[in-house]
Short mmCIF file of C-alpha atoms in Angstrom, two decimals:
data_model
loop_
_atom_site.label_atom_id
_atom_site.label_comp_id
_atom_site.label_asym_id
_atom_site.label_seq_id
_atom_site.Cartn_x
_atom_site.Cartn_y
_atom_site.Cartn_z
CA GLN A 1 -14.74 82.49 17.76
CA VAL A 2 -12.13 82.53 20.49
CA GLN A 3 -10.65 79.13 21.23
CA LEU A 4 -8.11 78.15 23.83
CA VAL A 5 -6.64 74.66 23.79
CA GLU A 6 -4.34 73.48 26.55
CA SER A 7 -1.83 70.68 26.21
CA GLY A 8 1.15 69.24 28.02
CA GLY A 9 -0.50 67.75 31.07
CA GLY A 10 0.07 64.21 32.22
CA LEU A 11 1.27 61.93 34.97
CA VAL A 12 4.63 62.82 36.51
CA GLN A 13 6.55 61.93 39.63
CA THR A 14 7.29 64.34 42.41
CA GLY A 15 10.30 66.48 41.69
CA GLY A 16 9.70 66.37 37.97
CA SER A 17 8.79 69.22 35.66
CA LEU A 18 6.15 69.98 33.08
CA ARG A 19 5.54 72.60 30.45
CA LEU A 20 1.93 73.35 29.74
CA SER A 21 0.95 75.16 26.57
CA CYS A 22 -2.18 76.95 25.47
CA ALA A 23 -2.86 77.60 21.81
CA ALA A 24 -5.16 80.52 21.12
CA SER A 25 -7.14 81.40 18.03
CA GLY A 26 -9.99 83.61 16.94
CA HIS A 27 -8.69 86.92 18.26
CA THR A 28 -5.70 89.23 18.15
CA PHE A 29 -3.64 87.37 20.71
CA SER A 30 -1.23 90.16 21.67
CA ASN A 31 -4.11 92.47 22.60
CA TYR A 32 -5.02 90.47 25.69
CA ALA A 33 -3.45 89.32 28.90
CA MET A 34 -3.51 85.59 29.50
CA GLY A 35 -3.69 83.64 32.71
CA TRP A 36 -3.34 80.17 34.13
CA PHE A 37 -5.58 78.83 36.86
CA ARG A 38 -5.87 75.41 38.42
CA GLN A 39 -8.53 73.43 40.23
CA ALA A 40 -7.73 70.49 42.44
CA PRO A 41 -10.35 67.86 43.30
CA GLY A 42 -12.78 69.21 45.87
CA LYS A 43 -11.21 72.66 45.86
CA GLU A 44 -12.01 76.01 44.33
CA ARG A 45 -10.26 77.19 41.24
CA GLU A 46 -7.17 79.22 42.09
CA PHE A 47 -5.01 81.71 40.26
CA VAL A 48 -1.53 80.56 39.28
CA ALA A 49 0.01 83.13 36.94
CA ALA A 50 -0.76 85.73 34.31
CA ILE A 51 1.06 87.75 31.68
CA THR A 52 0.26 91.00 29.92
CA GLY A 53 -0.54 91.12 26.22
CA SER A 54 2.94 92.28 25.29
CA GLY A 55 4.59 89.91 27.74
CA SER A 56 6.24 92.82 29.53
CA ARG A 57 4.83 91.97 32.93
CA THR A 58 4.02 88.78 34.75
CA TYR A 59 1.94 88.08 37.83
CA TYR A 60 2.17 85.11 40.15
CA SER A 61 0.15 83.75 42.99
CA SER A 62 1.57 84.62 46.37
CA SER A 63 0.68 81.17 47.63
CA SER A 64 3.70 79.47 49.12
CA SER A 65 2.76 76.32 47.26
CA ILE A 66 3.11 78.12 43.92
CA LYS A 67 5.65 80.86 44.39
CA GLY A 68 9.02 80.29 42.79
CA ARG A 69 8.28 77.11 40.88
CA PHE A 70 6.03 78.40 38.11
CA THR A 71 7.03 80.50 35.11
CA ILE A 72 4.59 81.93 32.61
CA SER A 73 5.66 83.04 29.14
CA ARG A 74 4.04 83.78 25.82
CA ASP A 75 4.96 83.75 22.16
CA ASN A 76 2.80 86.26 20.33
CA ALA A 77 4.11 85.12 16.97
CA LYS A 78 2.79 81.63 17.65
CA ASN A 79 -0.29 82.64 19.67
CA THR A 80 0.73 80.49 22.59
CA VAL A 81 1.08 80.95 26.31
CA ASN A 82 3.11 78.52 28.39
CA LEU A 83 3.44 77.53 32.01
CA GLN A 84 6.63 75.89 33.17
CA ILE A 85 6.32 74.01 36.45
CA LEU A 86 9.39 72.82 38.32
CA SER A 87 9.85 70.57 41.34
CA LEU A 88 6.36 69.18 41.07
CA LYS A 89 4.59 68.24 44.28
CA THR A 90 1.60 66.01 44.84
CA GLU A 91 -0.41 69.10 45.76
CA ASP A 92 0.09 70.38 42.21
CA THR A 93 -2.32 67.70 41.04
CA ALA A 94 -5.16 69.60 39.38
CA VAL A 95 -6.79 70.53 36.14
CA TYR A 96 -4.93 73.50 34.70
CA TYR A 97 -6.85 76.07 32.67
CA CYS A 98 -5.66 78.90 30.51
CA ALA A 99 -7.85 81.92 30.13
CA ARG A 100 -7.98 85.14 28.15
CA ALA A 101 -8.46 88.38 30.01
CA SER A 102 -10.64 91.24 28.82
CA VAL A 103 -7.73 93.70 28.86
CA SER A 104 -4.12 93.80 27.76
CA TYR A 105 -2.55 95.18 30.91
CA PRO A 106 -4.52 94.27 34.01
CA SER A 107 -3.88 95.52 37.49
CA THR A 108 -2.52 92.93 39.89
CA GLU A 109 -5.96 92.53 41.41
CA GLN A 110 -7.54 92.09 38.00
CA ALA A 111 -4.93 89.58 36.90
CA MET A 112 -5.60 87.38 39.90
CA ALA A 113 -9.41 87.42 39.65
CA ASP A 114 -11.11 84.81 37.48
CA ARG A 115 -13.95 87.30 36.82
CA SER A 116 -11.44 89.27 34.71
CA TYR A 117 -11.22 86.45 32.18
CA THR A 118 -13.82 86.05 29.49
CA TYR A 119 -12.65 82.93 27.69
CA TRP A 120 -11.44 79.65 29.12
CA GLY A 121 -9.90 76.50 27.74
CA GLN A 122 -11.15 73.02 28.52
CA GLY A 123 -8.25 72.31 30.85
CA THR A 124 -5.41 69.82 30.97
CA GLN A 125 -4.96 67.32 33.79
CA VAL A 126 -1.73 67.27 35.75
CA THR A 127 -1.29 64.37 38.13
CA VAL A 128 1.76 64.17 40.36
CA SER A 129 2.53 60.86 42.03
CA SER A 130 4.88 60.23 44.91
#
């Protein structure tokens, strides 16, 4: 069965950086787009970034709190998708989830919608302290 396992979260200070990873198994990884979402305490889950199955295109949230500091990448040989986060802010504190889309090359709207993703990891906690 499809499994997604996130890692790389932790406690960091503001201004620091983190690299989250998601290891996938149980499917042909390169056939599907992958995404990262996050959910802060008391808030709805929000889209962060996504990448097509081939890695040829990336999508990012237009939120000013996300734009420019996050980079998604994937290694289809290793079945992993990564999320690099720079200049961490306290508002980045959240559980970060990776998810597998139902298609390889989603439209922008599809990439940003959590209903487009059929499998989800258990999440990894990122806590940013000031």
